[in-house]
mmCIF file of C-alpha atoms in Angstrom:
data_model
loop_
_atom_site.group_PDB
_atom_site.id
_atom_site.type_symbol
_atom_site.label_atom_id
_atom_site.label_comp_id
_atom_site.label_asym_id
_atom_site.label_seq_id
_atom_site.Cartn_x
_atom_site.Cartn_y
_atom_site.Cartn_z
ATOM 1 C CA UNK A 1 41.914 26.806 28.556
ATOM 2 C CA UNK A 2 38.299 27.516 27.910
ATOM 3 C CA UNK A 3 37.215 30.158 25.652
ATOM 4 C CA UNK A 4 34.008 31.023 27.955
ATOM 5 C CA UNK A 5 33.304 30.721 31.793
ATOM 6 C CA UNK A 6 29.216 31.485 31.775
ATOM 7 C CA UNK A 7 28.309 33.337 35.643
ATOM 8 C CA UNK A 8 24.833 33.362 36.392
ATOM 9 C CA UNK A 9 23.564 34.731 39.068
ATOM 10 C CA UNK A 10 20.317 33.300 41.215
ATOM 11 C CA UNK A 11 18.610 34.063 43.525
ATOM 12 C CA UNK A 12 15.246 32.279 43.810
ATOM 13 C CA UNK A 13 14.516 31.861 40.608
ATOM 14 C CA UNK A 14 15.036 27.996 39.298
ATOM 15 C CA UNK A 15 13.401 27.539 36.864
ATOM 16 C CA UNK A 16 14.897 30.891 34.628
ATOM 17 C CA UNK A 17 18.156 30.054 35.806
ATOM 18 C CA UNK A 18 17.326 26.727 34.157
ATOM 19 C CA UNK A 19 16.061 27.642 31.645
ATOM 20 C CA UNK A 20 19.896 30.745 30.878
ATOM 21 C CA UNK A 21 21.838 27.728 31.506
ATOM 22 C CA UNK A 22 19.867 25.545 29.380
ATOM 23 C CA UNK A 23 19.882 28.216 26.553
ATOM 24 C CA UNK A 24 23.766 28.793 26.576
ATOM 25 C CA UNK A 25 24.259 25.213 26.062
ATOM 26 C CA UNK A 26 22.483 24.312 23.910
ATOM 27 C CA UNK A 27 22.649 27.860 21.468
ATOM 28 C CA UNK A 28 26.937 26.981 22.050
ATOM 29 C CA UNK A 29 28.933 25.786 19.173
ATOM 30 C CA UNK A 30 32.712 25.221 18.067
ATOM 31 C CA UNK A 31 33.459 27.191 21.763
ATOM 32 C CA UNK A 32 34.712 25.452 24.718
ATOM 33 C CA UNK A 33 32.460 26.604 27.503
ATOM 34 C CA UNK A 34 31.607 26.953 31.067
ATOM 35 C CA UNK A 35 28.515 27.411 33.329
ATOM 36 C CA UNK A 36 29.449 28.903 37.235
ATOM 37 C CA UNK A 37 25.854 29.461 39.165
ATOM 38 C CA UNK A 38 26.360 31.760 41.938
ATOM 39 C CA UNK A 39 23.732 30.978 44.640
ATOM 40 C CA UNK A 40 22.450 33.759 46.573
ATOM 41 C CA UNK A 41 20.953 32.446 49.852
ATOM 42 C CA UNK A 42 17.981 30.976 47.492
ATOM 43 C CA UNK A 43 16.991 29.019 50.888
ATOM 44 C CA UNK A 44 14.361 27.186 48.075
ATOM 45 C CA UNK A 45 14.790 24.422 45.845
ATOM 46 C CA UNK A 46 16.645 26.065 43.004
ATOM 47 C CA UNK A 47 20.280 23.624 43.458
ATOM 48 C CA UNK A 48 17.990 20.422 42.876
ATOM 49 C CA UNK A 49 15.981 22.189 40.148
ATOM 50 C CA UNK A 50 19.131 23.620 38.441
ATOM 51 C CA UNK A 51 22.214 20.931 39.587
ATOM 52 C CA UNK A 52 19.659 17.973 39.225
ATOM 53 C CA UNK A 53 19.279 19.200 34.873
ATOM 54 C CA UNK A 54 22.721 20.328 34.515
ATOM 55 C CA UNK A 55 25.275 18.294 36.645
ATOM 56 C CA UNK A 56 28.614 19.586 34.860
ATOM 57 C CA UNK A 57 27.699 22.698 35.947
ATOM 58 C CA UNK A 58 29.567 24.134 39.241
ATOM 59 C CA UNK A 59 27.512 25.699 41.733
ATOM 60 C CA UNK A 60 28.781 28.332 44.212
ATOM 61 C CA UNK A 61 26.856 29.008 47.816
ATOM 62 C CA UNK A 62 27.067 32.675 48.882
ATOM 63 C CA UNK A 63 25.843 31.524 51.687
ATOM 64 C CA UNK A 64 24.295 34.666 52.300
ATOM 65 C CA UNK A 65 22.543 37.783 49.571
ATOM 66 C CA UNK A 66 25.653 38.988 48.682
ATOM 67 C CA UNK A 67 23.988 40.482 45.331
ATOM 68 C CA UNK A 68 25.685 41.439 41.961
ATOM 69 C CA UNK A 69 29.444 42.083 42.312
ATOM 70 C CA UNK A 70 30.256 40.031 44.912
ATOM 71 C CA UNK A 71 28.404 36.878 43.467
ATOM 72 C CA UNK A 72 29.519 37.485 40.112
ATOM 73 C CA UNK A 73 33.150 37.989 41.643
ATOM 74 C CA UNK A 74 32.772 34.097 43.376
ATOM 75 C CA UNK A 75 32.413 33.386 40.377
ATOM 76 C CA UNK A 76 35.581 35.128 38.536
ATOM 77 C CA UNK A 77 37.543 33.575 41.101
ATOM 78 C CA UNK A 78 37.342 29.913 40.035
ATOM 79 C CA UNK A 79 36.756 30.661 36.847
ATOM 80 C CA UNK A 80 38.847 28.844 34.201
ATOM 81 C CA UNK A 81 38.277 30.741 31.079
ATOM 82 C CA UNK A 82 39.772 33.005 28.615
ATOM 83 C CA UNK A 83 36.470 35.441 28.863
ATOM 84 C CA UNK A 84 34.614 36.400 32.267
ATOM 85 C CA UNK A 85 30.561 36.771 30.493
ATOM 86 C CA UNK A 86 27.989 38.267 33.455
ATOM 87 C CA UNK A 87 24.620 37.018 31.633
ATOM 88 C CA UNK A 88 22.040 37.478 33.787
ATOM 89 C CA UNK A 89 19.319 34.744 35.260
ATOM 90 C CA UNK A 90 16.173 36.504 33.093
ATOM 91 C CA UNK A 91 18.114 35.954 29.657
ATOM 92 C CA UNK A 92 18.475 33.327 27.199
ATOM 93 C CA UNK A 93 21.337 32.786 24.064
ATOM 94 C CA UNK A 94 20.239 32.143 20.974
ATOM 95 C CA UNK A 95 21.724 31.795 17.084
ATOM 96 C CA UNK A 96 25.270 30.869 18.314
ATOM 97 C CA UNK A 97 25.989 33.601 20.390
ATOM 98 C CA UNK A 98 29.531 33.209 22.305
ATOM 99 C CA UNK A 99 30.430 32.019 18.771
ATOM 100 C CA UNK A 100 30.294 34.712 17.315
ATOM 101 C CA UNK A 101 31.342 36.463 19.966
ATOM 102 C CA UNK A 102 34.748 34.888 19.876
ATOM 103 C CA UNK A 103 34.435 35.688 16.108
ATOM 104 C CA UNK A 104 35.143 39.395 16.670
ATOM 105 C CA UNK A 105 36.751 39.190 20.065
ATOM 106 C CA UNK A 106 39.818 37.541 17.626
ATOM 107 C CA UNK A 107 39.055 40.175 14.792
ATOM 108 C CA UNK A 108 38.759 43.000 17.095
ATOM 109 C CA UNK A 109 41.725 42.134 19.965
ATOM 110 C CA UNK A 110 41.698 46.564 20.712
ATOM 111 C CA UNK A 111 38.037 45.730 22.425
ATOM 112 C CA UNK A 112 38.552 44.585 25.755
ATOM 113 C CA UNK A 113 34.748 43.843 26.659
ATOM 114 C CA UNK A 114 31.705 43.794 24.516
ATOM 115 C CA UNK A 115 27.881 42.445 25.061
ATOM 116 C CA UNK A 116 24.805 42.379 22.592
ATOM 117 C CA UNK A 117 22.124 43.964 21.409
ATOM 118 C CA UNK A 118 18.244 42.899 23.965
ATOM 119 C CA UNK A 119 15.587 41.077 22.861
ATOM 120 C CA UNK A 120 12.663 41.186 24.034
ATOM 121 C CA UNK A 121 10.535 37.692 23.543
ATOM 122 C CA UNK A 122 8.882 39.249 21.436
ATOM 123 C CA UNK A 123 12.431 39.875 19.016
ATOM 124 C CA UNK A 124 12.184 42.684 18.859
ATOM 125 C CA UNK A 125 15.112 45.257 19.755
ATOM 126 C CA UNK A 126 15.185 46.689 23.641
ATOM 127 C CA UNK A 127 16.765 50.160 24.207
ATOM 128 C CA UNK A 128 20.017 50.450 26.622
ATOM 129 C CA UNK A 129 21.678 53.382 27.559
ATOM 130 C CA UNK A 130 25.500 53.892 25.079
ATOM 131 C CA UNK A 131 26.636 57.034 26.301
ATOM 132 C CA UNK A 132 27.256 57.788 30.077
ATOM 133 C CA UNK A 133 25.826 61.018 29.654
ATOM 134 C CA UNK A 134 22.974 59.676 28.725
ATOM 135 C CA UNK A 135 22.256 57.662 31.898
ATOM 136 C CA UNK A 136 24.395 60.826 33.525
ATOM 137 C CA UNK A 137 21.112 63.071 32.794
ATOM 138 C CA UNK A 138 18.805 60.434 33.887
ATOM 139 C CA UNK A 139 20.102 60.293 36.998
ATOM 140 C CA UNK A 140 18.033 63.806 37.555
ATOM 141 C CA UNK A 141 14.101 64.438 38.821
ATOM 142 C CA UNK A 142 11.910 67.299 37.366
ATOM 143 C CA UNK A 143 8.936 67.566 35.524
ATOM 144 C CA UNK A 144 9.036 67.604 31.996
ATOM 145 C CA UNK A 145 10.916 70.367 30.872
ATOM 146 C CA UNK A 146 12.374 70.969 27.073
ATOM 147 C CA UNK A 147 14.663 73.911 28.117
ATOM 148 C CA UNK A 148 15.948 71.489 31.491
ATOM 149 C CA UNK A 149 16.178 68.482 29.297
ATOM 150 C CA UNK A 150 18.796 71.023 27.103
ATOM 151 C CA UNK A 151 20.620 72.376 29.227
ATOM 152 C CA UNK A 152 21.172 68.626 30.763
ATOM 153 C CA UNK A 153 22.392 68.028 26.924
ATOM 154 C CA UNK A 154 24.628 70.695 26.491
ATOM 155 C CA UNK A 155 26.601 69.881 30.641
ATOM 156 C CA UNK A 156 26.791 66.306 29.698
ATOM 157 C CA UNK A 157 26.579 66.070 26.523
ATOM 158 C CA UNK A 158 27.136 61.919 25.195
ATOM 159 C CA UNK A 159 29.965 60.979 23.557
ATOM 160 C CA UNK A 160 31.162 60.159 19.916
ATOM 161 C CA UNK A 161 32.382 56.915 18.508
ATOM 162 C CA UNK A 162 33.206 56.946 14.509
ATOM 163 C CA UNK A 163 32.495 53.018 14.882
ATOM 164 C CA UNK A 164 28.728 53.450 15.752
ATOM 165 C CA UNK A 165 29.567 49.357 17.905
ATOM 166 C CA UNK A 166 31.639 51.167 20.474
ATOM 167 C CA UNK A 167 29.900 51.732 23.078
ATOM 168 C CA UNK A 168 29.921 53.235 26.729
ATOM 169 C CA UNK A 169 28.119 51.223 28.680
ATOM 170 C CA UNK A 170 27.791 47.327 28.021
ATOM 171 C CA UNK A 171 24.974 45.978 29.525
ATOM 172 C CA UNK A 172 25.296 43.872 32.568
ATOM 173 C CA UNK A 173 23.215 41.201 31.427
ATOM 174 C CA UNK A 174 25.708 40.086 28.803
ATOM 175 C CA UNK A 175 28.994 41.054 29.511
ATOM 176 C CA UNK A 176 32.211 39.702 28.121
ATOM 177 C CA UNK A 177 35.411 40.729 29.361
ATOM 178 C CA UNK A 178 38.762 39.947 28.858
ATOM 179 C CA UNK A 179 40.815 37.799 31.349
ATOM 180 C CA UNK A 180 43.534 40.357 30.555
ATOM 181 C CA UNK A 181 41.372 42.901 30.795
ATOM 182 C CA UNK A 182 39.604 42.430 34.957
ATOM 183 C CA UNK A 183 43.224 41.607 35.451
ATOM 184 C CA UNK A 184 43.968 45.313 34.903
ATOM 185 C CA UNK A 185 40.499 46.740 35.684
ATOM 186 C CA UNK A 186 40.097 44.869 38.716
ATOM 187 C CA UNK A 187 36.611 42.989 39.465
ATOM 188 C CA UNK A 188 33.431 44.357 40.373
ATOM 189 C CA UNK A 189 33.644 46.610 43.114
ATOM 190 C CA UNK A 190 31.929 44.689 46.729
ATOM 191 C CA UNK A 191 30.565 48.566 47.375
ATOM 192 C CA UNK A 192 27.355 48.702 45.564
ATOM 193 C CA UNK A 193 24.648 45.848 46.347
ATOM 194 C CA UNK A 194 23.382 45.611 43.528
ATOM 195 C CA UNK A 195 23.048 48.539 40.502
ATOM 196 C CA UNK A 196 25.772 50.766 39.642
ATOM 197 C CA UNK A 197 28.454 48.198 40.322
ATOM 198 C CA UNK A 198 28.528 47.628 36.223
ATOM 199 C CA UNK A 199 28.706 51.601 35.787
ATOM 200 C CA UNK A 200 31.302 51.624 38.066
ATOM 201 C CA UNK A 201 33.056 48.663 35.521
ATOM 202 C CA UNK A 202 32.162 49.884 31.996
ATOM 203 C CA UNK A 203 34.070 53.126 33.067
ATOM 204 C CA UNK A 204 36.837 50.879 34.637
ATOM 205 C CA UNK A 205 36.862 48.884 31.744
ATOM 206 C CA UNK A 206 36.662 51.582 29.683
ATOM 207 C CA UNK A 207 39.962 52.988 30.170
ATOM 208 C CA UNK A 208 41.693 49.174 29.357
ATOM 209 C CA UNK A 209 40.322 49.456 25.887
ATOM 210 C CA UNK A 210 37.218 49.988 23.431
ATOM 211 C CA UNK A 211 33.985 48.973 24.449
ATOM 212 C CA UNK A 212 31.581 47.816 22.307
ATOM 213 C CA UNK A 213 27.954 45.884 21.927
ATOM 214 C CA UNK A 214 27.715 43.617 18.449
ATOM 215 C CA UNK A 215 25.345 44.833 16.308
ATOM 216 C CA UNK A 216 25.114 40.087 15.278
ATOM 217 C CA UNK A 217 25.197 39.969 18.471
ATOM 218 C CA UNK A 218 21.078 39.820 20.167
ATOM 219 C CA UNK A 219 20.358 37.599 23.296
ATOM 220 C CA UNK A 220 16.511 37.519 24.768
ATOM 221 C CA UNK A 221 16.780 39.642 28.043
ATOM 222 C CA UNK A 222 12.909 39.528 30.503
ATOM 223 C CA UNK A 223 12.173 42.728 30.839
ATOM 224 C CA UNK A 224 12.402 42.789 35.058
ATOM 225 C CA UNK A 225 12.825 39.152 35.242
ATOM 226 C CA UNK A 226 14.702 38.886 37.466
ATOM 227 C CA UNK A 227 12.830 41.398 39.703
ATOM 228 C CA UNK A 228 8.922 40.630 38.926
ATOM 229 C CA UNK A 229 7.624 43.100 41.956
ATOM 230 C CA UNK A 230 8.549 45.590 39.305
ATOM 231 C CA UNK A 231 6.874 43.641 36.335
ATOM 232 C CA UNK A 232 3.969 46.363 34.902
ATOM 233 C CA UNK A 233 4.959 48.778 36.583
ATOM 234 C CA UNK A 234 4.823 51.602 35.222
ATOM 235 C CA UNK A 235 7.735 54.179 35.180
ATOM 236 C CA UNK A 236 7.221 58.075 36.121
ATOM 237 C CA UNK A 237 8.903 61.133 36.517
ATOM 238 C CA UNK A 238 8.198 60.702 40.878
ATOM 239 C CA UNK A 239 8.854 57.195 40.848
ATOM 240 C CA UNK A 240 11.060 55.550 39.191
ATOM 241 C CA UNK A 241 13.791 57.290 42.615
ATOM 242 C CA UNK A 242 14.061 53.715 43.650
ATOM 243 C CA UNK A 243 16.033 53.772 47.048
ATOM 244 C CA UNK A 244 18.271 50.975 46.123
ATOM 245 C CA UNK A 245 18.992 51.951 42.801
ATOM 246 C CA UNK A 246 19.689 56.350 43.288
ATOM 247 C CA UNK A 247 21.801 55.029 46.411
ATOM 248 C CA UNK A 248 23.537 52.915 44.157
ATOM 249 C CA UNK A 249 23.805 55.313 41.567
ATOM 250 C CA UNK A 250 25.384 58.103 44.279
ATOM 251 C CA UNK A 251 28.137 55.714 45.538
ATOM 252 C CA UNK A 252 29.217 55.405 41.613
ATOM 253 C CA UNK A 253 28.725 59.384 40.814
ATOM 254 C CA UNK A 254 30.615 60.138 43.864
ATOM 255 C CA UNK A 255 33.334 57.213 42.947
ATOM 256 C CA UNK A 256 33.531 58.243 39.645
ATOM 257 C CA UNK A 257 32.513 61.927 39.433
ATOM 258 C CA UNK A 258 33.726 63.839 42.864
ATOM 259 C CA UNK A 259 31.982 65.747 45.418
ATOM 260 C CA UNK A 260 30.711 68.329 43.609
ATOM 261 C CA UNK A 261 27.768 66.209 41.161
ATOM 262 C CA UNK A 262 26.848 63.995 44.353
ATOM 263 C CA UNK A 263 26.115 66.752 46.114
ATOM 264 C CA UNK A 264 24.030 68.812 42.667
ATOM 265 C CA UNK A 265 21.713 65.205 42.734
ATOM 266 C CA UNK A 266 21.199 65.179 46.665
ATOM 267 C CA UNK A 267 19.647 68.422 46.218
ATOM 268 C CA UNK A 268 17.865 68.073 43.381
ATOM 269 C CA UNK A 269 16.284 64.753 45.134
ATOM 270 C CA UNK A 270 15.568 66.969 48.089
ATOM 271 C CA UNK A 271 13.620 70.053 46.065
ATOM 272 C CA UNK A 272 11.723 67.700 44.230
ATOM 273 C CA UNK A 273 10.651 66.872 47.658
ATOM 274 C CA UNK A 274 8.999 70.125 48.693
ATOM 275 C CA UNK A 275 7.960 70.763 43.966
ATOM 276 C CA UNK A 276 5.963 68.195 43.667
ATOM 277 C CA UNK A 277 3.875 68.607 46.570
ATOM 278 C CA UNK A 278 2.474 72.165 45.638
ATOM 279 C CA UNK A 279 2.762 71.078 41.857
ATOM 280 C CA UNK A 280 0.166 68.225 42.368
ATOM 281 C CA UNK A 281 -1.796 70.164 45.086
ATOM 282 C CA UNK A 282 -2.291 73.365 43.113
ATOM 283 C CA UNK A 283 -3.451 70.803 40.179
ATOM 284 C CA UNK A 284 -6.477 69.976 42.515
ATOM 285 C CA UNK A 285 -6.790 73.518 43.298
ATOM 286 C CA UNK A 286 -7.397 73.937 39.817
ATOM 287 C CA UNK A 287 -9.738 70.809 39.633
ATOM 288 C CA UNK A 288 -11.823 72.264 42.450
ATOM 289 C CA UNK A 289 -10.901 69.544 44.248
ATOM 290 C CA UNK A 290 -9.641 69.217 48.090
ATOM 291 C CA UNK A 291 -5.549 70.423 47.519
ATOM 292 C CA UNK A 292 -3.879 67.132 49.210
ATOM 293 C CA UNK A 293 -6.315 64.529 47.651
ATOM 294 C CA UNK A 294 -4.206 62.183 45.938
ATOM 295 C CA UNK A 295 -0.455 62.482 47.100
ATOM 296 C CA UNK A 296 -0.164 59.032 47.457
ATOM 297 C CA UNK A 297 2.636 59.527 45.228
ATOM 298 C CA UNK A 298 4.310 62.423 46.656
ATOM 299 C CA UNK A 299 4.542 60.894 49.394
ATOM 300 C CA UNK A 300 6.354 57.548 47.985
ATOM 301 C CA UNK A 301 9.240 59.887 46.358
ATOM 302 C CA UNK A 302 9.355 62.397 49.328
ATOM 303 C CA UNK A 303 9.595 58.616 51.521
ATOM 304 C CA UNK A 304 12.465 57.231 49.317
ATOM 305 C CA UNK A 305 13.732 59.782 49.216
ATOM 306 C CA UNK A 306 14.065 60.080 52.588
ATOM 307 C CA UNK A 307 15.809 56.112 52.300
ATOM 308 C CA UNK A 308 18.473 57.964 50.214
ATOM 309 C CA UNK A 309 19.142 60.342 52.620
ATOM 310 C CA UNK A 310 20.234 58.594 55.403
ATOM 311 C CA UNK A 311 22.975 57.014 53.642
ATOM 312 C CA UNK A 312 23.957 60.683 52.190
ATOM 313 C CA UNK A 313 27.327 60.919 55.284
ATOM 314 C CA UNK A 314 28.402 57.514 54.171
ATOM 315 C CA UNK A 315 28.615 58.291 50.339
ATOM 316 C CA UNK A 316 29.671 61.711 50.973
ATOM 317 C CA UNK A 317 32.993 60.815 52.963
ATOM 318 C CA UNK A 318 32.895 57.683 50.316
ATOM 319 C CA UNK A 319 32.809 55.055 53.642
ATOM 320 C CA UNK A 320 33.520 52.060 53.555
ATOM 321 C CA UNK A 321 30.443 50.010 53.506
ATOM 322 C CA UNK A 322 28.336 47.067 51.619
ATOM 323 C CA UNK A 323 25.372 49.680 49.908
ATOM 324 C CA UNK A 324 22.294 47.387 50.290
ATOM 325 C CA UNK A 325 18.422 47.951 51.304
#
């Protein structure tokens, strides 16, 4: 059996996907690997470009934009490797990453899934949430407040691990799970279109055994490379409630933490609509300008909350649904 099945989801990024596949093949030695590219109905020349350069790979056409979970599951269903590798199309493998990963998995039989350190293109480290509690605090939207920060830290304390490489959450840009672990934990939840599915999967993988991000396993991850519309965007407390991400995270919250936590987050998002308008209008009055000037960000926030609210009933009652915006 092959050591690794590398699954890459492509959506209208043929050059980026080809670069990713090339990095896998050029920077993998001494381990058996297959590459599976799953295309989410790109309707462009992706297949010709990628398979033209790499005819030995497996290409799967989904026939529609199936999102991250369904596309990766399609890849895992045909995978032959002992380990499943979810790999973003906007990543590059370096330094024989898969061989290092194989060595770690052999040495750590209690580790059921693992990842590596993400690097920016300039090879500096990209931060990530090691604790799911950090992510849960990040879900809340509020004006800058040290007091609220402390309250949330008290309510959602970070998990503590003796091993510094053990984590609650492996970034899905490069996530390796043993085949036996996937059989126990199940595949990705196909209710998720994009985002949130990795959080949910990490929770289920973590119930099977240890998760680790190995410090000597590194790869390049281009920031928002597969989402160019967000490149260069300045993330603020107001504009970071993006509807698709927020809906997916709420689906996960309801599933993993219950109705109470879901309702708390929804109340938070609703409450911040008048708060942000009042805050900006008060600043305008203080600056002796039109109270209704420069409210574009507030309007956009309110619109985003409106989009999210359309899914309130479905999420509240855990309706089986494909949560795609």
